[in-house]
Coordinates of C-alpha atoms and ligand atoms in Angstrom, one line a residue:
X800 CA 74.7 -117.7 -73.6
X801 CA 71.4 -119.7 -72.6
X802 CA 70.2 -120.0 -69.5
X803 CA 68.8 -123.5 -68.4
X804 CA 66.9 -123.9 -65.2
X805 CA 67.2 -127.3 -63.5
X806 CA 64.8 -128.5 -60.6
X807 CA 65.5 -131.5 -58.5
X808 CA 63.1 -133.0 -56.2
X809 CA 63.2 -134.5 -52.8
X810 CA 64.1 -138.0 -53.9
X811 CA 66.8 -137.0 -56.4
X812 CA 68.6 -135.0 -53.4
X813 CA 67.9 -137.8 -50.8
X814 CA 71.2 -138.5 -49.5
X815 CA 74.8 -137.6 -50.1
X816 CA 75.2 -140.1 -53.2
X817 CA 72.2 -138.7 -54.8
X818 CA 73.5 -135.0 -53.9
X819 CA 76.8 -136.0 -55.6
X820 CA 74.8 -137.2 -58.9
X821 CA 72.9 -134.2 -58.9
X822 CA 76.1 -132.4 -58.7
X823 CA 77.6 -134.4 -61.9
X824 CA 74.7 -133.4 -63.7
X825 CA 74.4 -129.8 -63.2
X826 CA 78.0 -129.4 -63.8
X827 CA 77.9 -131.7 -67.1
X828 CA 75.0 -128.7 -68.4
X829 CA 77.5 -125.9 -67.4
X830 CA 80.4 -127.7 -69.4
X831 CA 77.9 -127.8 -72.1
X832 CA 78.1 -124.1 -72.4
X833 CA 75.0 -123.2 -70.6
X834 CA 74.7 -120.8 -67.7
X835 CA 73.1 -123.2 -65.0
X836 CA 70.4 -122.0 -62.2
X837 CA 69.5 -125.1 -60.2
X838 CA 66.7 -125.5 -57.7
X839 CA 66.2 -127.9 -55.2
X840 CA 63.7 -129.5 -52.9
X841 CA 64.6 -130.3 -49.4
X842 CA 66.3 -134.0 -48.8
X843 CA 63.9 -137.0 -49.0
X844 CA 61.0 -136.9 -46.7
X845 CA 62.8 -134.2 -44.7
X846 CA 59.7 -131.6 -45.2
X847 CA 57.3 -134.6 -43.6
X848 CA 59.8 -135.0 -40.7
X849 CA 59.5 -131.3 -39.9
X850 CA 56.0 -131.2 -40.2
X851 CA 55.7 -134.1 -37.5
X852 CA 57.8 -132.2 -35.0
X853 CA 56.1 -129.3 -35.2
X854 CA 52.7 -131.1 -34.2
X855 CA 55.0 -132.8 -31.6
X856 CA 55.5 -129.5 -29.8
X857 CA 52.0 -128.1 -30.7
X858 CA 48.4 -129.2 -31.7
X859 CA 48.0 -125.9 -33.6
X860 CA 51.2 -124.3 -34.9
X861 CA 51.4 -120.8 -36.0
X862 CA 51.4 -120.9 -39.8
X863 CA 54.3 -118.2 -39.8
X864 CA 56.3 -120.3 -37.8
X865 CA 55.9 -123.3 -39.9
X866 CA 56.9 -121.4 -42.9
X867 CA 60.1 -120.6 -40.8
X868 CA 60.5 -124.0 -40.0
X869 CA 59.8 -125.4 -43.6
X870 CA 61.8 -123.3 -45.6
X871 CA 65.0 -125.0 -43.6
X872 CA 64.8 -128.3 -45.2
X873 CA 65.8 -126.7 -48.8
X874 CA 68.4 -124.5 -46.9
X875 CA 70.0 -128.0 -46.3
X876 CA 69.9 -129.3 -49.7
X877 CA 71.2 -126.1 -51.5
X878 CA 74.2 -125.9 -49.4
X879 CA 75.4 -129.5 -49.7
X880 CA 74.6 -129.2 -53.3
X881 CA 76.9 -126.3 -53.8
X882 CA 80.0 -127.9 -51.7
X883 CA 79.4 -130.9 -54.0
X884 CA 79.5 -128.8 -56.9
X885 CA 82.8 -127.1 -55.7
X886 CA 84.3 -130.0 -54.9
X887 CA 84.1 -130.9 -58.7
X888 CA 85.9 -127.5 -59.5
X889 CA 83.3 -125.5 -60.9
X890 CA 82.4 -121.7 -59.1
X891 CA 79.0 -122.0 -57.4
X892 CA 76.9 -120.0 -55.0
X893 CA 73.9 -121.2 -53.0
X894 CA 71.0 -118.8 -52.5
X895 CA 68.1 -118.7 -50.3
X896 CA 64.8 -117.9 -52.0
X897 CA 64.8 -114.4 -50.3
X898 CA 68.7 -114.0 -51.4
X899 CA 67.4 -115.0 -54.9
X900 CA 64.8 -112.3 -54.8
X901 CA 61.6 -114.0 -54.8
X902 CA 59.1 -111.9 -53.2
X903 CA 55.6 -113.5 -52.3
X904 CA 52.3 -112.4 -50.9
X905 CA 51.9 -112.9 -47.5
X906 CA 49.6 -116.1 -47.1
X907 CA 52.0 -118.4 -45.2
X908 CA 51.9 -122.1 -46.1
X909 CA 50.7 -121.2 -49.7
X910 CA 52.1 -118.1 -50.7
X911 CA 52.0 -116.8 -54.3
X912 CA 55.2 -115.3 -55.9
X913 CA 54.3 -111.5 -56.9
X914 CA 57.8 -110.5 -58.1
X915 CA 61.2 -111.8 -58.5
X916 CA 64.3 -109.5 -58.4
X917 CA 66.9 -111.2 -60.4
X918 CA 69.6 -108.5 -60.2
X919 CA 71.5 -110.5 -57.8
X920 CA 70.9 -114.0 -60.0
X921 CA 72.1 -112.3 -63.0
X922 CA 75.5 -111.0 -61.3
X923 CA 76.4 -114.5 -60.0
X924 CA 75.8 -115.9 -63.5
X925 CA 77.6 -113.3 -65.1
X926 CA 80.5 -114.2 -62.8
X927 CA 80.4 -117.8 -64.4
X928 CA 79.0 -119.3 -61.1
X929 CA 76.6 -122.1 -61.2
X930 CA 73.7 -120.5 -59.1
X931 CA 71.6 -123.0 -56.7
X932 CA 68.5 -121.7 -55.5
X933 CA 66.3 -123.2 -52.5
X934 CA 62.7 -124.0 -53.8
X935 CA 59.6 -123.6 -52.4
X936 CA 60.2 -120.1 -50.4
X937 CA 60.3 -116.7 -50.6
X938 CA 59.8 -113.4 -48.8
X939 CA 57.0 -110.7 -48.1
X940 CA 57.2 -107.1 -48.3
X941 CA 57.6 -107.1 -44.4
X942 CA 60.7 -109.5 -44.4
X943 CA 58.6 -112.7 -43.3
X944 CA 59.9 -116.1 -44.8
X945 CA 56.9 -117.9 -46.5
X946 CA 56.5 -121.2 -48.3
X947 CA 54.7 -121.8 -51.7
X948 CA 52.6 -124.8 -50.8
X949 CA 53.7 -128.6 -50.8
X950 CA 55.4 -129.5 -54.3
X951 CA 56.4 -125.7 -54.5
X952 CA 59.9 -126.2 -55.9
X953 CA 58.3 -126.6 -59.3
X954 CA 56.9 -123.1 -59.1
X955 CA 60.2 -121.7 -57.8
X956 CA 61.9 -123.1 -61.0
X957 CA 59.4 -122.2 -63.6
X958 CA 59.0 -118.6 -62.0
X959 CA 62.6 -118.1 -61.8
X960 CA 62.9 -119.6 -65.8
X961 CA 60.4 -117.1 -66.6
X962 CA 62.2 -114.1 -64.8
X963 CA 65.3 -115.1 -66.5
X964 CA 64.0 -115.8 -69.8
X965 CA 65.6 -119.4 -69.7
X966 CA 65.6 -121.3 -72.7
X967 CA 64.0 -124.3 -70.7
X968 CA 63.1 -125.2 -67.3
X969 CA 63.8 -129.0 -66.7
X970 CA 61.9 -130.8 -63.9
X971 CA 64.2 -133.8 -62.8
X972 CA 62.4 -136.0 -60.7
X973 CA 61.8 -139.8 -59.6
X974 CA 60.0 -140.8 -62.8
X975 CA 60.7 -140.7 -66.7
X976 CA 58.1 -138.1 -67.2
X977 CA 54.4 -137.5 -67.3
X978 CA 52.7 -140.6 -67.5
X979 CA 48.8 -141.5 -68.5
X980 CA 48.4 -141.9 -65.0
X981 CA 50.8 -142.4 -61.9
X982 CA 53.2 -145.1 -63.1
X983 CA 53.3 -146.2 -59.4
X984 CA 49.7 -147.2 -59.5
X985 CA 49.6 -148.5 -62.9
X986 CA 52.5 -150.2 -64.0
X987 CA 52.1 -150.0 -67.7
X988 CA 51.0 -146.5 -67.9
X989 CA 52.4 -144.4 -70.8
X990 CA 54.7 -141.8 -70.8
X991 CA 53.7 -138.8 -72.9
X992 CA 56.1 -137.4 -75.2
X993 CA 54.4 -133.9 -75.1
X994 CA 51.4 -132.5 -73.1
X995 CA 49.8 -129.0 -73.2
X996 CA 49.7 -126.6 -70.6
X997 CA 46.1 -127.0 -70.2
X998 CA 45.9 -130.9 -70.1
X999 CA 49.1 -130.8 -67.3
X1000 CA 47.3 -128.1 -65.3
X1001 CA 44.0 -130.1 -64.9
X1002 CA 45.9 -133.3 -64.2
X1003 CA 48.4 -131.7 -61.9
X1004 CA 45.1 -130.1 -60.2
X1005 CA 43.2 -133.4 -59.9
X1006 CA 45.9 -135.1 -58.0
X1007 CA 48.9 -135.9 -60.3
X1008 CA 51.8 -135.0 -57.9
X1009 CA 54.5 -134.6 -60.8
X1010 CA 54.3 -130.7 -61.0
X1011 CA 52.6 -128.2 -58.6
X1012 CA 49.5 -126.9 -60.3
X1013 CA 50.9 -123.3 -59.9
X1014 CA 54.1 -124.0 -61.5
X1015 CA 51.8 -125.1 -64.8
X1016 CA 50.0 -122.0 -64.5
X1017 CA 53.3 -119.9 -64.4
X1018 CA 54.5 -121.8 -67.5
X1019 CA 51.6 -121.2 -69.2
X1020 CA 51.4 -117.8 -68.8
X1021 CA 54.8 -116.8 -69.4
X1022 CA 55.2 -119.3 -72.0
X1023 CA 58.0 -121.4 -70.4
X1024 CA 59.0 -124.5 -72.1
X1025 CA 58.9 -127.5 -69.1
X1026 CA 60.6 -130.5 -69.6
X1027 CA 60.0 -133.3 -67.3
X1028 CA 62.7 -135.8 -67.0
X1029 CA 64.2 -138.4 -64.7
X1030 CA 67.6 -137.5 -62.7
X1031 CA 68.5 -141.3 -62.9
X1032 CA 68.8 -141.3 -66.7
X1033 CA 69.2 -139.7 -69.6
X1034 CA 66.2 -140.3 -71.6
X1035 CA 64.1 -137.9 -73.1
X1036 CA 60.8 -137.0 -70.8
X1037 CA 58.0 -135.2 -71.3
X1038 CA 57.5 -131.4 -72.8
X1039 CA 54.8 -129.5 -71.3
X1040 CA 53.8 -126.6 -74.2
X1041 CA 51.0 -124.8 -75.7
X1042 CA 50.4 -127.7 -78.3
X1043 CA 50.9 -130.8 -78.2
X1044 CA 51.7 -133.5 -81.0
X1045 CA 49.0 -136.0 -80.0
X1046 CA 46.4 -133.3 -79.3
X1047 CA 44.3 -134.1 -82.5
X1048 CA 44.3 -137.8 -82.1
X1049 CA 44.1 -138.2 -78.6
X1050 CA 40.9 -137.7 -76.8
X1051 CA 41.9 -138.8 -73.5
X1052 CA 45.4 -138.0 -72.4
X1053 CA 45.2 -139.3 -68.6
X1054 CA 43.7 -140.3 -65.3
X1055 CA 44.2 -138.4 -62.3
X1056 CA 43.0 -139.5 -58.7
X1057 CA 42.6 -137.8 -55.5
X1058 CA 42.5 -139.6 -52.2
X1059 CA 42.6 -136.6 -50.5
X1060 CA 38.9 -135.4 -51.4
X1061 CA 36.1 -135.1 -48.2
X1062 CA 32.5 -135.1 -49.2
X1063 CA 30.2 -132.5 -47.4
X1064 CA 26.6 -132.6 -47.3
X1065 CA 24.2 -129.8 -45.7
X1066 CA 20.6 -131.2 -45.4
X1067 CA 17.5 -129.3 -45.6
X1068 CA 18.8 -126.2 -46.8
X1069 CA 15.6 -123.5 -47.1
X1070 CA 15.1 -122.8 -50.8
X1071 CA 15.6 -119.1 -51.1
X1072 CA 18.1 -116.8 -52.7
X1073 CA 21.4 -116.0 -50.8
X1074 CA 21.7 -119.2 -49.2
X1075 CA 24.4 -120.5 -51.7
X1076 CA 26.2 -117.3 -51.4
X1077 CA 26.1 -117.5 -47.5
X1078 CA 27.8 -121.1 -47.7
X1079 CA 30.2 -120.5 -50.3
X1080 CA 31.4 -117.0 -49.3
X1081 CA 32.0 -117.9 -45.9
X1082 CA 34.4 -120.9 -46.7
X1083 CA 35.8 -118.7 -49.5
X1084 CA 36.5 -115.9 -46.5
X1085 CA 38.5 -118.5 -44.5
X1086 CA 40.5 -119.7 -47.8
X1087 CA 38.6 -123.0 -48.1
X1088 CA 38.7 -124.2 -51.5
X1089 CA 35.5 -125.9 -52.8
X1090 CA 35.8 -128.4 -55.5
X1091 CA 32.4 -130.4 -56.9
X1092 CA 29.2 -128.8 -56.0
X1093 CA 25.5 -130.4 -56.4
X1094 CA 22.2 -129.2 -55.1
X1095 CA 19.7 -131.8 -55.0
X1096 CA 16.0 -130.4 -55.0
X1097 CA 13.6 -132.1 -52.3
X1098 CA 10.0 -131.8 -51.8
X1099 CA 8.6 -128.6 -50.4
X1100 CA 11.1 -125.9 -50.2
X1101 CA 14.2 -127.6 -48.9
X1102 CA 17.2 -128.6 -50.6
X1103 CA 20.3 -130.7 -50.0
X1104 CA 23.7 -129.3 -51.2
X1105 CA 26.8 -131.2 -51.6
X1106 CA 30.6 -130.3 -52.1
X1107 CA 33.9 -131.5 -52.1
X1108 CA 37.0 -130.0 -50.6
X1109 CA 40.3 -131.1 -49.6
X1110 CA 41.1 -133.2 -46.4
X1111 CA 43.7 -130.6 -45.0
X1112 CA 40.7 -128.2 -44.8
X1113 CA 38.2 -130.7 -43.4
X1114 CA 38.6 -129.8 -39.7
X1115 CA 38.5 -125.9 -40.1
X1116 CA 35.3 -126.2 -42.9
X1117 CA 33.4 -128.2 -40.4
X1118 CA 33.7 -125.9 -37.7
X1119 CA 32.8 -123.2 -40.3
X1120 CA 29.7 -124.9 -41.8
X1121 CA 28.2 -125.7 -37.9
X1122 CA 27.9 -121.8 -37.9
X1123 CA 26.6 -121.4 -41.3
X1124 CA 23.7 -123.9 -40.5
X1125 CA 22.5 -122.0 -37.9
X1126 CA 22.9 -119.0 -39.8
X1127 CA 21.0 -120.2 -42.9
X1128 CA 18.4 -122.3 -40.9
X1129 CA 19.6 -125.8 -42.7
X1130 CA 19.1 -129.0 -40.5
X1131 CA 22.6 -130.4 -40.2
X1132 CA 26.0 -130.7 -41.8
X1133 CA 28.1 -134.4 -42.2
X1134 CA 31.5 -135.1 -43.7
X1135 CA 32.7 -138.3 -45.0
X1136 CA 36.4 -138.9 -45.9
X1137 CA 35.9 -142.3 -47.2
X1138 CA 35.8 -141.0 -50.8
X1139 CA 38.2 -140.4 -53.9
X1140 CA 38.1 -138.3 -57.1
X1141 CA 38.6 -139.5 -60.2
X1142 CA 39.3 -137.7 -63.2
X1143 CA 39.9 -138.2 -67.0
X1144 CA 41.6 -135.3 -68.7
X1145 CA 42.1 -134.5 -72.4
X1146 CA 41.8 -131.5 -75.0
X1147 CA 40.4 -133.7 -77.5
X1148 CA 37.1 -134.1 -75.3
X1149 CA 36.0 -130.5 -76.7
X1150 CA 35.1 -132.0 -80.0
X1151 CA 34.4 -135.4 -79.3
X1152 CA 31.2 -136.6 -78.1
X1153 CA 30.4 -139.6 -76.0
X1154 CA 33.6 -139.3 -73.8
X1155 CA 31.3 -138.9 -70.5
X1156 CA 29.2 -141.9 -71.7
X1157 CA 32.2 -144.1 -72.6
X1158 CA 33.6 -143.2 -68.7
X1159 CA 30.4 -143.9 -66.8
X1160 CA 30.0 -147.2 -69.1
X1161 CA 33.3 -148.4 -68.1
X1162 CA 32.7 -147.6 -64.4
X1163 CA 29.3 -149.7 -64.5
X1164 CA 30.8 -152.5 -66.2
X1165 CA 32.9 -152.5 -62.9
X1166 CA 29.9 -152.2 -60.7
X1167 CA 31.6 -149.0 -59.3
X1168 CA 28.9 -146.4 -57.9
X1169 CA 29.5 -142.7 -59.0
X1170 CA 28.7 -140.1 -56.1
X1171 CA 29.1 -137.0 -58.1
X1172 CA 30.2 -135.8 -61.4
X1173 CA 31.6 -132.4 -62.5
X1174 CA 32.8 -131.3 -65.9
X1175 CA 34.6 -128.6 -67.7
X1176 CA 35.6 -128.5 -71.4
X1177 CA 38.7 -131.0 -70.9
X1178 CA 38.1 -132.8 -67.8
X1179 CA 35.3 -135.2 -66.0
X1180 CA 35.5 -136.0 -62.8
X1181 CA 33.6 -138.6 -60.4
X1182 CA 33.4 -139.1 -57.0
X1183 CA 33.9 -142.9 -56.0
X1184 CA 34.4 -144.8 -52.7
X1185 CA 38.0 -144.7 -51.5
X1186 CA 38.2 -148.6 -51.9
X1187 CA 37.0 -148.5 -55.3
X1188 CA 39.7 -145.4 -56.8
X1189 CA 42.3 -148.1 -57.8
X1190 CA 39.9 -150.1 -59.9
X1191 CA 38.6 -147.1 -61.3
X1192 CA 41.5 -145.6 -62.7
X1193 CA 43.1 -149.0 -63.9
X1194 CA 39.7 -149.5 -65.9
X1195 CA 39.6 -146.1 -67.5
X1196 CA 43.1 -146.5 -68.4
X1197 CA 41.8 -149.8 -70.4
X1198 CA 38.9 -148.3 -71.7
X1199 CA 40.8 -145.2 -73.1
X1200 CA 43.5 -147.4 -74.2
X1201 CA 46.4 -145.5 -72.5
X1202 CA 48.4 -148.3 -71.5
X1203 CA 51.8 -149.5 -72.7
X1204 CA 51.7 -152.9 -74.1
X1205 CA 55.4 -153.5 -72.0
X1206 CA 55.5 -153.1 -68.5
X1207 CA 58.8 -150.8 -67.4
X1208 CA 60.6 -150.4 -64.1
X1209 CA 60.7 -147.9 -61.9
X1210 CA 63.6 -146.9 -59.7
Ligands
LIG421 P1 59.7 -134.7 -56.6 O1 60.0 -135.2 -55.4 O2 60.8 -134.9 -57.8 O3 59.1 -133.4 -56.8 P2 56.8 -135.9 -56.7 O4 57.0 -137.1 -55.6 O5 56.6 -134.5 -56.2 O6 58.5 -135.7 -57.0 O7 56.5 -136.2 -58.0 C1 56.6 -137.4 -58.6 C2 55.4 -138.4 -58.2 O8 54.5 -137.9 -59.2 C3 56.0 -140.0 -59.1 O9 56.9 -140.6 -58.3 C4 54.8 -140.3 -59.2 O10 54.0 -141.7 -58.6 C5 53.6 -139.2 -59.2 N1 52.6 -139.1 -60.0 C6 51.5 -139.0 -59.8 N2 50.7 -139.0 -61.6 C7 51.7 -139.0 -62.1 C8 51.6 -138.9 -63.8 N3 50.7 -138.8 -64.2 N4 52.9 -139.0 -64.0 C9 53.9 -139.2 -63.8 N5 54.1 -139.2 -62.5 C10 52.9 -139.1 -61.6
LIG422 N1 59.8 -129.5 -49.7 C1 58.5 -129.2 -50.1 C2 57.5 -130.3 -50.1 O1 57.9 -131.6 -49.8 C3 58.6 -128.3 -51.6 C4 59.0 -129.4 -52.7 O2 59.2 -130.8 -52.5 O3 59.0 -128.9 -53.9 O4 56.5 -130.1 -50.4
LIG423 MG1 57.3 -132.7 -56.2

């Protein structure tokens, strides 16, 4: 019997009615003759509410206790979903991440799955039960509960699909699939029937929230077929797989944007070997992830170094950088969070020249100033002022022909 892993995000289990609808959908899949493992996120915005609560009791909550707290959100939804499925007459059991055998490293708040011991899951499936697993969580070798970073239930689902050699991993969400850009921003963005793992990984890493980047990485490594689709209808969504039907004729597949980028500039950095190492190794040692990096040569023996990172790490990075500038003898460091990163992604860029020129041309037409540029084989990112982000995305959707003719409605 084939195994199907289904994941339902927070908006799909936001209230009792939603949970009952998900229960019906899960039972429907089981009754078609599949073994079903269902991963769920916390209800609606409950993870955000838990984070707010923590901030009310402590300015700087311990990361271990944060994971202890946040993991409870998913435990609420698994038990409620199991009750709703039970009420429909199907055998079912809910399991937390640890009970499902999900072992992680010890990096609280962004732990990585190291291993899945699937014996309990297999036993329950063999007994004919639907198994509901709490997303976003696991357990360390020392028995501490961890969480996998925001959006981590996607990764739980894909990792379980890999461990159980499932036929498919279905990610049910509040949009009909993966679009050429966020359909909430551009109402006539086009839905993609297929997308490659590489393109999806870039889009997700560059700000498209629809899948957690780590889940796509997992999918690619373990060749898990991922189907992103709506939990509110039965339309086909988007298949994430190795080769995309569109790969050959489409140069740019999508536009991503990230309003959480922060720009750091270090002024008057002495021009000698080892300074870049001092800056970026110190940041890396604190698990601060740096993104775009540009060094601007000035006259004499001084440079300015500019880079971007995520706003969540801004305060810590600033603290670290204030110490680093003293060590390397730089003049000053500033940070600016009034910026956004806008990126175009497409596997077809490798073989098509002039895509960057087309992108810059489009932005120039809108009089949008580009502050930083970074490229890889299949993406080009630019940093712009935050208030120009939406204009830039719309223009690029237009320029690369990524809009649908008719405007759809979104739940
Ligand atoms: P869930 O709660 O189901 O995990 P998320 O909010 O994490 O859902 O992800 C779904 C959201 O991702 C959509 O509501 C949409 O606004 C956003 N999104 C951003 N970029 C894209 C894209 N390119 N295609 C589809 N959705 C996108
Ligand atoms: N509940 C977690 C979050 O809000 C995990 C998830 O939804 O995937 O980030
Ligand atoms: Mg999500």
